[in-house]
Short mmCIF file of C-alpha atoms and ligand atoms in Angstrom, two decimals:
data_model
loop_
_atom_site.label_atom_id
_atom_site.label_comp_id
_atom_site.label_asym_id
_atom_site.label_seq_id
_atom_site.Cartn_x
_atom_site.Cartn_y
_atom_site.Cartn_z
CA MET Y 1 4.48 29.00 -29.53
CA SER Y 2 7.75 27.19 -28.71
CA ALA Y 3 11.08 29.03 -28.69
CA PRO Y 4 12.68 29.10 -32.16
CA GLU Y 5 15.12 26.25 -32.77
CA GLY Y 6 17.26 28.01 -35.32
CA PRO Y 7 18.18 31.44 -36.57
CA LEU Y 8 15.31 33.63 -37.70
CA VAL Y 9 14.92 34.93 -41.24
CA ILE Y 10 12.49 37.34 -42.87
CA GLY Y 11 10.69 36.83 -46.17
CA VAL Y 12 8.88 39.74 -47.80
CA ASP Y 13 6.27 39.70 -50.59
CA SER Y 14 5.80 43.19 -52.04
CA SER Y 15 2.94 42.37 -54.40
CA THR Y 16 0.33 44.38 -56.22
CA GLN Y 17 -2.13 44.99 -53.40
CA SER Y 18 0.02 44.81 -50.28
CA THR Y 19 3.31 43.94 -48.59
CA LYS Y 20 3.37 40.77 -46.52
CA ALA Y 21 6.29 39.94 -44.19
CA LEU Y 22 6.98 36.65 -42.40
CA VAL Y 23 9.55 35.96 -39.67
CA VAL Y 24 10.46 32.27 -40.03
CA ASP Y 25 12.53 29.83 -37.97
CA ALA Y 26 15.20 28.75 -40.49
CA SER Y 27 15.48 25.31 -38.86
CA THR Y 28 11.84 24.30 -38.86
CA GLY Y 29 10.05 26.70 -41.21
CA GLU Y 30 7.70 27.76 -38.41
CA VAL Y 31 6.25 31.22 -39.04
CA VAL Y 32 6.90 32.96 -35.72
CA ALA Y 33 5.47 36.37 -36.73
CA SER Y 34 3.81 38.07 -39.68
CA GLY Y 35 2.72 41.52 -40.77
CA GLN Y 36 0.91 43.13 -43.70
CA ALA Y 37 0.48 46.65 -45.03
CA PRO Y 38 -1.63 47.79 -48.02
CA HIS Y 39 -0.56 49.44 -51.25
CA THR Y 40 -2.45 52.00 -53.32
CA VAL Y 41 -2.90 51.21 -57.02
CA THR Y 42 -4.37 53.80 -59.38
CA THR Y 43 -7.57 52.80 -61.18
CA GLY Y 44 -7.64 55.20 -64.13
CA THR Y 45 -6.41 54.31 -67.60
CA GLY Y 46 -3.12 53.09 -66.12
CA ARG Y 47 -2.03 51.01 -63.14
CA GLU Y 48 0.58 52.82 -61.06
CA SER Y 49 1.91 52.76 -57.49
CA ASP Y 50 4.39 54.93 -55.57
CA PRO Y 51 7.64 53.04 -54.82
CA GLU Y 52 8.07 55.17 -51.69
CA GLU Y 53 4.75 53.72 -50.46
CA TRP Y 54 6.12 50.20 -51.05
CA TRP Y 55 9.13 51.11 -48.87
CA ARG Y 56 6.86 52.45 -46.11
CA ALA Y 57 4.65 49.36 -46.40
CA LEU Y 58 7.69 47.09 -46.10
CA GLN Y 59 8.78 48.88 -42.91
CA GLU Y 60 5.23 48.71 -41.56
CA ALA Y 61 4.75 45.03 -42.37
CA VAL Y 62 8.11 44.15 -40.76
CA ALA Y 63 7.36 46.34 -37.75
CA ARG Y 64 4.09 44.46 -37.29
CA CYS Y 65 6.17 41.31 -36.87
CA GLY Y 66 7.34 42.72 -33.56
CA ARG Y 67 10.58 42.07 -31.73
CA ALA Y 68 11.33 38.86 -33.67
CA ALA Y 69 12.07 40.93 -36.77
CA GLY Y 70 15.00 42.59 -35.06
CA GLU Y 71 16.48 39.15 -34.32
CA ALA Y 72 16.48 38.04 -37.97
CA ALA Y 73 19.88 37.09 -39.37
CA ALA Y 74 18.85 37.33 -43.03
CA VAL Y 75 16.12 38.88 -45.15
CA SER Y 76 14.93 38.56 -48.73
CA VAL Y 77 12.46 40.67 -50.69
CA ALA Y 78 10.27 39.23 -53.45
CA GLY Y 79 8.19 41.61 -55.52
CA GLN Y 80 5.56 41.88 -58.19
CA GLN Y 81 7.29 41.38 -61.52
CA HIS Y 82 7.88 43.77 -64.43
CA GLY Y 83 7.11 47.09 -62.70
CA LEU Y 84 9.03 50.07 -64.11
CA VAL Y 85 10.66 52.03 -61.30
CA THR Y 86 12.48 55.16 -62.57
CA LEU Y 87 14.89 56.88 -60.18
CA ASP Y 88 16.68 60.24 -60.44
CA GLY Y 89 20.34 60.80 -59.63
CA ASP Y 90 19.51 60.92 -55.90
CA GLY Y 91 17.68 57.59 -55.98
CA ARG Y 92 14.26 59.20 -55.69
CA PRO Y 93 11.36 58.04 -57.90
CA VAL Y 94 10.92 60.30 -60.94
CA ARG Y 95 7.23 59.29 -61.15
CA PRO Y 96 4.98 56.50 -59.84
CA ALA Y 97 5.94 53.03 -61.04
CA LEU Y 98 4.11 51.57 -64.05
CA LEU Y 99 2.84 48.16 -62.94
CA TRP Y 100 2.63 44.77 -64.67
CA ASN Y 101 -1.12 45.21 -65.22
CA ASP Y 102 -0.86 48.60 -66.96
CA VAL Y 103 -1.58 47.86 -70.63
CA ARG Y 104 -1.04 51.35 -72.06
CA SER Y 105 2.21 50.18 -73.68
CA ALA Y 106 0.44 47.79 -76.07
CA PRO Y 107 1.35 49.94 -79.14
CA GLN Y 108 5.00 50.14 -78.04
CA ARG Y 109 4.97 46.40 -77.47
CA ASP Y 110 3.81 45.79 -81.08
CA ARG Y 111 6.50 48.08 -82.45
CA LEU Y 112 9.27 46.49 -80.38
CA VAL Y 113 8.25 42.97 -81.41
CA ALA Y 114 8.39 43.97 -85.08
CA ALA Y 115 11.63 45.93 -84.70
CA LEU Y 116 13.61 42.90 -83.49
CA GLY Y 117 12.23 40.74 -86.28
CA GLY Y 118 9.00 39.30 -84.96
CA PRO Y 119 7.77 37.02 -82.14
CA GLY Y 120 10.03 34.13 -83.10
CA ARG Y 121 13.19 36.24 -82.70
CA TRP Y 122 12.08 37.39 -79.22
CA ALA Y 123 11.17 33.87 -78.14
CA GLU Y 124 14.50 32.45 -79.29
CA ARG Y 125 16.61 35.24 -77.85
CA VAL Y 126 14.79 36.48 -74.75
CA GLY Y 127 12.68 33.41 -74.03
CA SER Y 128 9.48 35.44 -74.17
CA VAL Y 129 7.49 37.47 -76.65
CA PRO Y 130 7.03 40.65 -74.57
CA ALA Y 131 3.54 41.56 -73.41
CA PRO Y 132 2.52 45.12 -72.41
CA ALA Y 133 3.25 43.85 -68.89
CA PHE Y 134 6.98 43.75 -69.62
CA THR Y 135 9.29 46.50 -68.40
CA VAL Y 136 10.80 47.12 -71.84
CA THR Y 137 7.44 48.09 -73.35
CA LYS Y 138 6.72 50.40 -70.39
CA TRP Y 139 10.06 52.17 -70.83
CA ALA Y 140 9.28 52.69 -74.53
CA TRP Y 141 5.87 54.09 -73.54
CA LEU Y 142 7.49 56.47 -71.05
CA CYS Y 143 9.98 57.73 -73.66
CA GLU Y 144 7.14 58.47 -76.09
CA ASN Y 145 4.59 59.87 -73.64
CA GLU Y 146 6.68 61.42 -70.84
CA PRO Y 147 10.06 62.29 -72.43
CA ASP Y 148 11.01 64.61 -69.57
CA ALA Y 149 10.53 61.81 -67.04
CA ALA Y 150 12.64 59.49 -69.20
CA LYS Y 151 15.38 62.13 -69.47
CA SER Y 152 15.37 62.58 -65.66
CA THR Y 153 15.84 58.85 -65.14
CA ALA Y 154 19.32 57.89 -63.96
CA ALA Y 155 18.42 54.38 -62.80
CA VAL Y 156 15.76 51.80 -63.74
CA ARG Y 157 14.72 49.15 -61.22
CA LEU Y 158 12.11 46.45 -60.75
CA PRO Y 159 10.01 46.63 -57.59
CA HIS Y 160 12.07 44.05 -55.69
CA ASP Y 161 15.32 45.65 -56.89
CA TYR Y 162 14.21 49.03 -55.57
CA LEU Y 163 13.38 47.70 -52.11
CA THR Y 164 16.52 45.56 -51.87
CA GLU Y 165 18.65 48.60 -52.80
CA ARG Y 166 16.90 50.66 -50.11
CA LEU Y 167 18.11 47.99 -47.66
CA THR Y 168 21.67 47.51 -48.89
CA GLY Y 169 22.56 50.63 -50.86
CA ARG Y 170 23.68 48.40 -53.74
CA ALA Y 171 22.07 48.21 -57.22
CA THR Y 172 21.35 44.51 -57.72
CA THR Y 173 18.73 42.19 -59.16
CA ASP Y 174 18.42 38.47 -59.83
CA ARG Y 175 17.99 36.38 -63.00
CA GLY Y 176 14.39 35.48 -62.14
CA ASP Y 177 13.03 39.01 -61.99
CA ALA Y 178 15.44 40.23 -64.71
CA SER Y 179 13.90 37.66 -67.07
CA GLY Y 180 10.60 39.56 -66.95
CA THR Y 181 12.07 42.85 -68.20
CA GLY Y 182 12.30 41.92 -71.88
CA TRP Y 183 15.87 43.25 -72.06
CA TRP Y 184 17.53 40.35 -70.25
CA ALA Y 185 18.13 37.56 -72.80
CA SER Y 186 17.64 34.02 -71.48
CA SER Y 187 19.78 32.76 -74.40
CA THR Y 188 22.89 34.55 -73.10
CA GLN Y 189 21.71 35.27 -69.52
CA THR Y 190 22.86 38.87 -69.98
CA TYR Y 191 21.29 42.23 -70.80
CA ASP Y 192 20.70 42.42 -74.54
CA GLU Y 193 22.34 45.57 -75.93
CA GLU Y 194 20.36 45.48 -79.20
CA ILE Y 195 17.04 45.39 -77.36
CA LEU Y 196 18.20 48.14 -75.00
CA GLY Y 197 19.07 50.18 -78.07
CA LEU Y 198 15.63 49.58 -79.61
CA ALA Y 199 14.02 50.73 -76.36
CA GLY Y 200 16.36 53.71 -75.98
CA LEU Y 201 17.71 52.63 -72.58
CA ARG Y 202 21.35 52.86 -71.48
CA SER Y 203 22.67 49.67 -69.83
CA GLU Y 204 24.40 51.74 -67.13
CA THR Y 205 20.98 52.60 -65.71
CA LEU Y 206 20.39 48.92 -64.86
CA PRO Y 207 21.35 46.94 -61.73
CA HIS Y 208 23.91 44.16 -61.56
CA VAL Y 209 22.42 40.68 -61.99
CA LEU Y 210 23.55 38.52 -59.07
CA GLU Y 211 24.15 34.80 -59.32
CA PRO Y 212 21.67 32.55 -57.49
CA GLY Y 213 22.84 32.15 -53.88
CA GLU Y 214 24.88 35.38 -53.85
CA ALA Y 215 24.25 37.99 -51.18
CA ALA Y 216 22.85 41.32 -52.33
CA GLY Y 217 24.63 42.85 -49.34
CA THR Y 218 23.78 43.60 -45.74
CA VAL Y 219 21.26 45.94 -44.15
CA ARG Y 220 22.98 49.30 -43.97
CA GLY Y 221 22.74 51.37 -40.84
CA THR Y 222 20.62 53.98 -42.54
CA SER Y 223 17.80 51.57 -43.43
CA ASP Y 224 15.58 53.54 -41.10
CA GLY Y 225 16.39 51.24 -38.20
CA PHE Y 226 13.64 48.70 -38.68
CA LEU Y 227 16.12 45.90 -39.34
CA THR Y 228 19.40 45.27 -37.52
CA PRO Y 229 22.33 46.73 -39.48
CA GLY Y 230 24.52 43.95 -40.84
CA THR Y 231 21.57 41.57 -41.44
CA LEU Y 232 22.31 39.52 -44.54
CA VAL Y 233 20.22 40.42 -47.60
CA ALA Y 234 19.57 37.76 -50.26
CA THR Y 235 19.10 38.51 -53.96
CA GLY Y 236 15.31 38.56 -53.74
CA THR Y 237 13.38 37.74 -56.92
CA GLY Y 238 10.01 38.09 -58.66
CA ASP Y 239 6.93 36.93 -56.80
CA ASN Y 240 6.22 33.89 -58.95
CA MET Y 241 9.85 32.76 -58.77
CA ALA Y 242 9.68 33.15 -55.00
CA ALA Y 243 6.47 31.11 -54.77
CA ALA Y 244 8.18 28.33 -56.73
CA LEU Y 245 10.97 28.41 -54.12
CA GLY Y 246 8.39 28.52 -51.35
CA LEU Y 247 6.82 25.31 -52.65
CA GLY Y 248 10.17 23.63 -53.19
CA LEU Y 249 8.79 23.06 -56.69
CA ARG Y 250 10.28 20.31 -58.80
CA PRO Y 251 10.29 20.29 -62.65
CA GLY Y 252 6.90 19.45 -64.18
CA GLN Y 253 4.77 20.16 -61.11
CA PRO Y 254 2.03 22.61 -62.24
CA VAL Y 255 1.03 25.56 -60.03
CA LEU Y 256 -2.06 27.76 -60.37
CA SER Y 257 -1.70 31.03 -58.47
CA LEU Y 258 -4.96 32.92 -57.83
CA GLY Y 259 -3.96 36.43 -56.76
CA THR Y 260 -4.31 39.88 -58.20
CA SER Y 261 -2.82 38.19 -61.24
CA GLY Y 262 -3.64 34.65 -62.20
CA THR Y 263 -0.61 32.61 -63.14
CA VAL Y 264 -0.03 29.03 -64.23
CA TYR Y 265 3.56 27.80 -64.21
CA THR Y 266 6.03 25.04 -63.51
CA VAL Y 267 9.78 24.67 -63.13
CA SER Y 268 11.48 23.46 -66.29
CA THR Y 269 15.00 22.24 -67.01
CA ARG Y 270 14.59 23.42 -70.62
CA ARG Y 271 14.78 27.11 -71.56
CA PRO Y 272 11.30 28.10 -72.81
CA GLN Y 273 10.92 29.72 -76.25
CA ASP Y 274 7.19 30.01 -77.03
CA PRO Y 275 6.76 32.11 -80.22
CA THR Y 276 3.00 32.43 -79.62
CA GLY Y 277 3.66 34.57 -76.54
CA THR Y 278 1.21 32.53 -74.44
CA VAL Y 279 4.03 31.22 -72.25
CA SER Y 280 6.57 33.66 -70.88
CA GLY Y 281 9.96 31.97 -70.63
CA PHE Y 282 11.12 33.28 -67.30
CA ALA Y 283 14.18 32.15 -65.39
CA ASP Y 284 13.55 30.78 -61.93
CA ALA Y 285 15.46 32.05 -58.87
CA ARG Y 286 17.84 29.10 -59.01
CA THR Y 287 19.40 27.81 -62.25
CA ASP Y 288 16.33 26.41 -64.04
CA TRP Y 289 13.44 28.06 -65.88
CA LEU Y 290 9.89 29.10 -65.06
CA PRO Y 291 7.55 28.84 -68.07
CA LEU Y 292 4.53 30.88 -67.00
CA ALA Y 293 1.24 32.19 -68.37
CA CYS Y 294 -0.40 35.13 -66.64
CA THR Y 295 -3.86 36.63 -66.70
CA LEU Y 296 -4.74 40.16 -65.68
CA ASN Y 297 -8.29 39.30 -64.58
CA CYS Y 298 -8.26 36.93 -61.64
CA THR Y 299 -9.41 37.57 -58.07
CA LEU Y 300 -10.03 41.30 -58.49
CA ALA Y 301 -12.19 40.77 -61.57
CA VAL Y 302 -14.32 38.12 -59.86
CA ASP Y 303 -14.56 40.21 -56.69
CA ARG Y 304 -15.76 43.10 -58.85
CA MET Y 305 -18.45 40.91 -60.41
CA ALA Y 306 -19.53 39.75 -56.94
CA ALA Y 307 -19.78 43.39 -55.86
CA LEU Y 308 -21.79 44.32 -58.97
CA LEU Y 309 -24.16 41.47 -58.12
CA SER Y 310 -24.19 42.36 -54.41
CA ARG Y 311 -23.24 38.78 -53.62
CA ASP Y 312 -20.70 37.15 -51.33
CA ARG Y 313 -17.87 35.65 -53.37
CA GLU Y 314 -19.00 32.13 -52.38
CA ASP Y 315 -22.66 32.70 -53.34
CA VAL Y 316 -22.55 30.93 -56.73
CA GLU Y 317 -24.88 28.65 -58.70
CA LEU Y 318 -23.87 26.15 -61.38
CA ASP Y 319 -25.38 25.23 -64.78
CA GLY Y 320 -26.76 28.56 -65.76
CA GLY Y 321 -25.78 28.37 -69.42
CA VAL Y 322 -24.32 31.85 -68.93
CA THR Y 323 -20.84 32.63 -70.26
CA ALA Y 324 -18.62 35.40 -68.93
CA LEU Y 325 -15.20 36.54 -70.03
CA PRO Y 326 -14.33 38.89 -67.14
CA PHE Y 327 -11.62 40.76 -69.05
CA LEU Y 328 -12.31 43.99 -67.17
CA ASP Y 329 -8.73 45.28 -67.43
CA GLY Y 330 -8.04 44.14 -70.96
CA GLU Y 331 -6.41 40.69 -70.89
CA ARG Y 332 -2.87 39.35 -71.28
CA THR Y 333 -3.65 35.67 -71.82
CA PRO Y 334 -5.15 35.61 -74.37
CA ASN Y 335 -3.42 38.77 -75.68
CA LEU Y 336 -6.42 41.13 -75.75
CA PRO Y 337 -5.10 44.39 -74.29
CA TYR Y 338 -8.19 46.39 -75.31
CA ALA Y 339 -10.79 43.81 -74.26
CA ARG Y 340 -13.54 44.59 -71.77
CA GLY Y 341 -15.76 42.20 -69.83
CA LEU Y 342 -18.22 40.12 -71.85
CA LEU Y 343 -21.38 38.37 -70.67
CA THR Y 344 -23.65 36.29 -72.89
CA GLY Y 345 -26.38 33.70 -72.60
CA LEU Y 346 -28.48 35.79 -70.19
CA GLN Y 347 -32.15 34.77 -69.98
CA HIS Y 348 -35.11 35.69 -67.77
CA SER Y 349 -34.32 32.59 -65.72
CA THR Y 350 -30.67 33.56 -65.17
CA THR Y 351 -29.75 34.16 -61.52
CA GLY Y 352 -27.05 36.33 -59.97
CA GLY Y 353 -25.35 33.22 -58.62
CA GLN Y 354 -25.10 31.80 -62.13
CA VAL Y 355 -23.54 35.03 -63.43
CA LEU Y 356 -21.00 34.99 -60.60
CA GLN Y 357 -20.12 31.35 -61.25
CA ALA Y 358 -19.74 32.18 -64.94
CA SER Y 359 -17.20 34.86 -63.93
CA TYR Y 360 -15.17 32.30 -62.01
CA ASP Y 361 -15.40 29.97 -65.02
CA GLY Y 362 -14.17 32.66 -67.41
CA ALA Y 363 -11.20 33.57 -65.21
CA VAL Y 364 -10.14 29.96 -64.63
CA PHE Y 365 -10.70 29.03 -68.29
CA ALA Y 366 -8.27 31.76 -69.42
CA LEU Y 367 -5.61 30.21 -67.16
CA LEU Y 368 -6.28 26.55 -67.98
CA ARG Y 369 -6.12 27.24 -71.72
CA ALA Y 370 -2.41 27.89 -71.24
CA LEU Y 371 -1.73 24.91 -68.97
CA ASP Y 372 -0.78 22.41 -71.65
CA ARG Y 373 1.55 24.86 -73.33
CA VAL Y 374 3.23 25.66 -70.00
CA LEU Y 375 3.69 21.97 -69.20
CA GLY Y 376 4.87 21.26 -72.71
CA GLU Y 377 7.95 23.37 -72.01
CA GLU Y 378 9.31 20.77 -69.59
CA PRO Y 379 10.55 17.65 -71.47
CA GLN Y 380 9.48 15.16 -68.85
CA GLY Y 381 6.61 17.34 -67.73
CA ALA Y 382 4.66 16.96 -70.94
CA GLU Y 383 1.61 15.04 -69.80
CA ALA Y 384 -0.19 12.46 -71.91
CA GLY Y 385 -3.71 13.19 -73.01
CA GLY Y 386 -3.61 16.93 -72.51
CA THR Y 387 -6.03 19.03 -74.45
CA GLN Y 388 -5.99 22.70 -75.32
CA THR Y 389 -8.60 23.57 -72.78
CA GLY Y 390 -7.57 22.09 -69.58
CA GLY Y 391 -4.79 19.63 -69.49
CA ALA Y 392 -5.60 16.20 -68.25
CA GLN Y 393 -8.26 13.76 -69.25
CA ALA Y 394 -11.14 13.52 -66.85
CA GLY Y 395 -10.20 11.57 -63.78
CA GLY Y 396 -6.68 12.98 -63.53
CA GLY Y 397 -4.94 9.66 -63.91
CA THR Y 398 -1.19 9.99 -63.85
CA GLU Y 399 -1.05 13.80 -64.07
CA ALA Y 400 0.54 15.68 -61.22
CA PRO Y 401 -2.14 17.53 -59.21
CA LEU Y 402 -2.58 21.24 -59.71
CA THR Y 403 -1.14 23.04 -56.70
CA LEU Y 404 -3.38 26.00 -55.90
CA ILE Y 405 -1.85 29.04 -54.14
CA GLY Y 406 -2.55 32.77 -53.76
CA GLY Y 407 -5.36 34.43 -51.88
CA GLY Y 408 -7.98 32.83 -54.10
CA ALA Y 409 -6.81 29.35 -53.06
CA LYS Y 410 -8.57 30.03 -49.75
CA GLY Y 411 -11.90 30.18 -51.55
CA THR Y 412 -14.19 27.21 -52.09
CA ALA Y 413 -15.69 28.62 -55.29
CA TRP Y 414 -12.24 29.13 -56.79
CA ARG Y 415 -11.08 25.65 -55.80
CA GLU Y 416 -14.20 23.89 -57.04
CA THR Y 417 -14.13 25.82 -60.32
CA VAL Y 418 -10.52 24.75 -60.91
CA ARG Y 419 -11.42 21.12 -60.14
CA ARG Y 420 -14.48 21.14 -62.42
CA LEU Y 421 -12.82 22.85 -65.40
CA SER Y 422 -9.47 21.03 -65.16
CA GLY Y 423 -10.67 17.52 -64.34
CA ARG Y 424 -7.44 17.21 -62.34
CA ALA Y 425 -6.63 16.53 -58.72
CA VAL Y 426 -6.03 19.76 -56.82
CA HIS Y 427 -3.66 20.28 -53.90
CA VAL Y 428 -3.93 23.29 -51.60
CA PRO Y 429 -0.94 23.85 -49.28
CA ARG Y 430 -1.88 24.81 -45.74
CA ALA Y 431 0.93 27.37 -45.76
CA GLU Y 432 -0.30 30.79 -46.83
CA GLU Y 433 1.83 33.55 -48.38
CA LEU Y 434 3.99 31.16 -50.41
CA VAL Y 435 5.76 34.14 -52.01
CA ALA Y 436 6.96 35.48 -48.66
CA LEU Y 437 7.75 31.93 -47.54
CA GLY Y 438 9.85 31.46 -50.65
CA ALA Y 439 11.71 34.66 -49.92
CA ALA Y 440 12.29 33.40 -46.37
CA ALA Y 441 13.62 30.12 -47.78
CA GLN Y 442 15.98 32.11 -49.99
CA ALA Y 443 17.19 34.07 -46.97
CA ALA Y 444 17.63 30.83 -45.02
CA GLY Y 445 19.50 29.27 -47.94
CA LEU Y 446 21.91 32.22 -48.00
CA LEU Y 447 22.40 32.06 -44.25
CA LEU Y 448 22.85 28.26 -44.04
CA GLY Y 449 24.49 27.66 -47.42
CA GLU Y 450 21.56 25.53 -48.63
CA ASP Y 451 19.55 25.32 -51.84
CA PRO Y 452 16.44 27.38 -51.01
CA ALA Y 453 14.12 24.90 -52.68
CA ALA Y 454 15.63 22.16 -50.51
CA VAL Y 455 15.07 24.41 -47.48
CA ALA Y 456 11.38 24.74 -48.41
CA ARG Y 457 11.06 20.99 -48.85
CA ARG Y 458 12.75 20.50 -45.47
CA TRP Y 459 10.17 22.91 -44.02
CA ASN Y 460 7.45 20.75 -45.65
CA THR Y 461 5.77 23.90 -46.95
CA ALA Y 462 3.72 22.03 -49.57
CA ALA Y 463 1.86 19.98 -46.96
CA GLY Y 464 -1.85 20.56 -47.27
CA ASP Y 465 -5.18 19.23 -48.45
CA SER Y 466 -5.68 17.22 -51.63
CA TYR Y 467 -8.91 17.02 -53.60
CA ALA Y 468 -9.62 14.15 -55.98
CA PRO Y 469 -10.32 14.81 -59.64
CA VAL Y 470 -13.94 15.28 -60.72
CA GLU Y 471 -15.48 14.83 -64.16
CA ARG Y 472 -14.24 17.70 -66.31
CA ASP Y 473 -17.04 20.06 -67.43
CA ASP Y 474 -16.30 19.81 -71.15
CA ALA Y 475 -19.61 21.49 -72.03
CA ALA Y 476 -18.58 24.64 -70.17
CA LEU Y 477 -15.10 24.57 -71.72
CA THR Y 478 -16.54 24.18 -75.21
CA ARG Y 479 -19.01 27.02 -74.64
CA LEU Y 480 -16.22 29.29 -73.35
CA SER Y 481 -13.96 28.46 -76.31
CA GLU Y 482 -16.77 29.17 -78.77
CA VAL Y 483 -17.70 32.50 -77.14
CA LEU Y 484 -14.04 33.56 -77.09
CA GLY Y 485 -13.75 32.76 -80.79
CA ASP Y 486 -17.06 34.33 -81.79
CA ALA Y 487 -16.35 37.51 -79.79
CA ASP Y 488 -12.93 38.09 -81.36
CA THR Y 489 -13.97 41.31 -83.12
CA LEU Y 490 -15.60 42.70 -79.98
CA LEU Y 491 -12.62 41.82 -77.78
CA ASN Y 492 -10.16 43.41 -80.20
CA ARG Y 493 -11.96 46.72 -80.61
CA SER Y 494 -9.47 49.61 -80.57
CA PRO Y 495 -9.41 51.79 -77.42
CA GLU Y 496 -11.07 54.79 -79.07
CA ARG Y 497 -14.09 52.65 -79.89
CA LEU Y 498 -14.48 51.24 -76.38
N1 LIG J 501 -10.98 33.53 -48.32
C1 LIG J 501 -10.86 33.93 -49.59
N2 LIG J 501 -11.63 33.37 -50.55
C2 LIG J 501 -11.50 33.76 -51.84
N3 LIG J 501 -10.64 34.71 -52.26
C3 LIG J 501 -9.87 35.30 -51.32
C4 LIG J 501 -9.93 34.94 -49.96
N4 LIG J 501 -9.03 35.72 -49.30
C5 LIG J 501 -8.44 36.52 -50.22
N5 LIG J 501 -8.95 36.26 -51.43
C6 LIG J 501 -8.59 36.88 -52.68
O1 LIG J 501 -7.16 36.94 -52.75
C7 LIG J 501 -6.79 38.14 -53.39
C8 LIG J 501 -5.42 38.54 -52.92
O2 LIG J 501 -4.55 37.48 -53.25
P1 LIG J 501 -2.99 37.66 -53.00
O3 LIG J 501 -2.35 36.47 -53.56
O4 LIG J 501 -2.76 38.01 -51.58
O5 LIG J 501 -2.75 38.98 -53.87
P2 LIG J 501 -1.40 39.47 -54.56
O6 LIG J 501 -1.50 38.90 -55.92
O7 LIG J 501 -1.51 40.96 -54.53
O8 LIG J 501 -0.31 38.91 -53.74
C9 LIG J 501 -7.83 39.15 -53.05
O9 LIG J 501 -8.00 40.02 -54.18
C10 LIG J 501 -9.09 38.32 -52.78
O10 LIG J 501 -9.95 38.39 -53.87
O1 LIG J 502 2.96 39.85 -64.25
C1 LIG J 502 2.98 38.88 -63.52
C2 LIG J 502 3.72 37.66 -63.94
O2 LIG J 502 4.24 37.78 -65.26
C3 LIG J 502 2.25 38.92 -62.22
O3 LIG J 502 2.20 37.66 -61.60
C4 LIG J 502 2.90 39.94 -61.31
O4 LIG J 502 4.13 39.39 -60.83
C5 LIG J 502 1.97 40.39 -60.21
O5 LIG J 502 1.85 39.44 -59.23
P1 LIG J 502 0.74 39.51 -58.05
O6 LIG J 502 0.75 40.87 -57.46
O7 LIG J 502 -0.57 39.16 -58.67
O8 LIG J 502 1.20 38.48 -57.07
#
């Protein structure tokens, strides 16, 4: 590896399953070192992680980058969105963080939506109709179910806020991640006092929202020595906002992220306001917007099905006539918090490979159903000929290709399922860890005084392999739509009847 041409920066992705750190040459975008450390996520009725473990994992992942990490001039931390981190007066976690994929706050979500005046009011004011994934519903759940923990809470942070504050000692966040809380209003770009009142949260417990391009601070001497004191710290942001930076995404370009969560999103110049709640109207990490739909059941659900079938994740078979809706954790898109996995169409002739392929189909179908609505949020991004179940007409035509990122993008079965069910061209960047790369671009932008998306484009991070459109499998899409409709009662069964 050649000697770095420019200053080094560090990008961190503290996501659901692990922390990934990249040391990047700010001039060329070359990844000169990388490190990863796992997280523990509870698997009971809730989904929780210990913020202190995230901090240890960050230190471990950066330490695994070796000496180059100590030479970095700037760092940025991107994190899984929405997580509720509650800190006591000494900055210590009051309890484990409630994660984005914990759906226990579904009842509180329903009550909060009604209390403000219904989905339309939320969409217009906040940009999103909150899902149980949102921080505001989790806080309401905590107040009702663990009042002592709520009373002990002196500060509320998102995952990336918590880690950035451990570095700098300052309580800050950014508009991108703030837009996933449910109490930051995209209409005013401020915390919404009425919503905070409905949730019973004091605004003084929240961090300051930095402007895009501002510094969160510098690494303080007491940051356990794994980074050089005085290193610049950028705002950080949510993981999907960081990935958009990492791709240097332009308005209207659709992205499908296949990670622990599945997400479909684009950058939009128009503030999203979807009253159906399918599209969350997030802010991006710059000055635009990030209309996004998210599924709870993506790579982990399909991996679980592969394990149940004792099959390798690539060992699939097509055309089995089997239909699976792998909603093992409940589902967010569509909004089915109490759903469980559903399999139908099984016959004596059905094979394990067909069941596994059906699981991929169900997971990708749930994402593609939202694609048109996501793209419809961008004036010039609205694409001709889109349909509810997959976007473009067969053959792709003039539509922008679907950019595929996340761990699942490395898989052939995932990629081919997206091609077959979308009928669109698919582009897979060679760069991995786009979230961490986006955080690195943000750090480089702060250091060099550049737009981070322009930095990513200068680094040519989106370079990769393109796959031509194939005939869209309309029969599979129709079958999936019909099963989803016919199973509505089953998928909405209340928790006590599960
Ligand atoms: N080669 C691969 N083929 C298919 N899937 C993969 C491959 N490598 C990793 N994955 C999937 O990627 C997932 C992790 O994706 P990632 O984006 O890193 O997660 P996170 O959302 O936590 O950041 C794993 O759950 C795994 O199922
Ligand atoms: O909830 C969302 C987006 O609204 C998720 O995308 C989380 O941000 C988790 O991200 P990953 O850990 O799957 O990357």
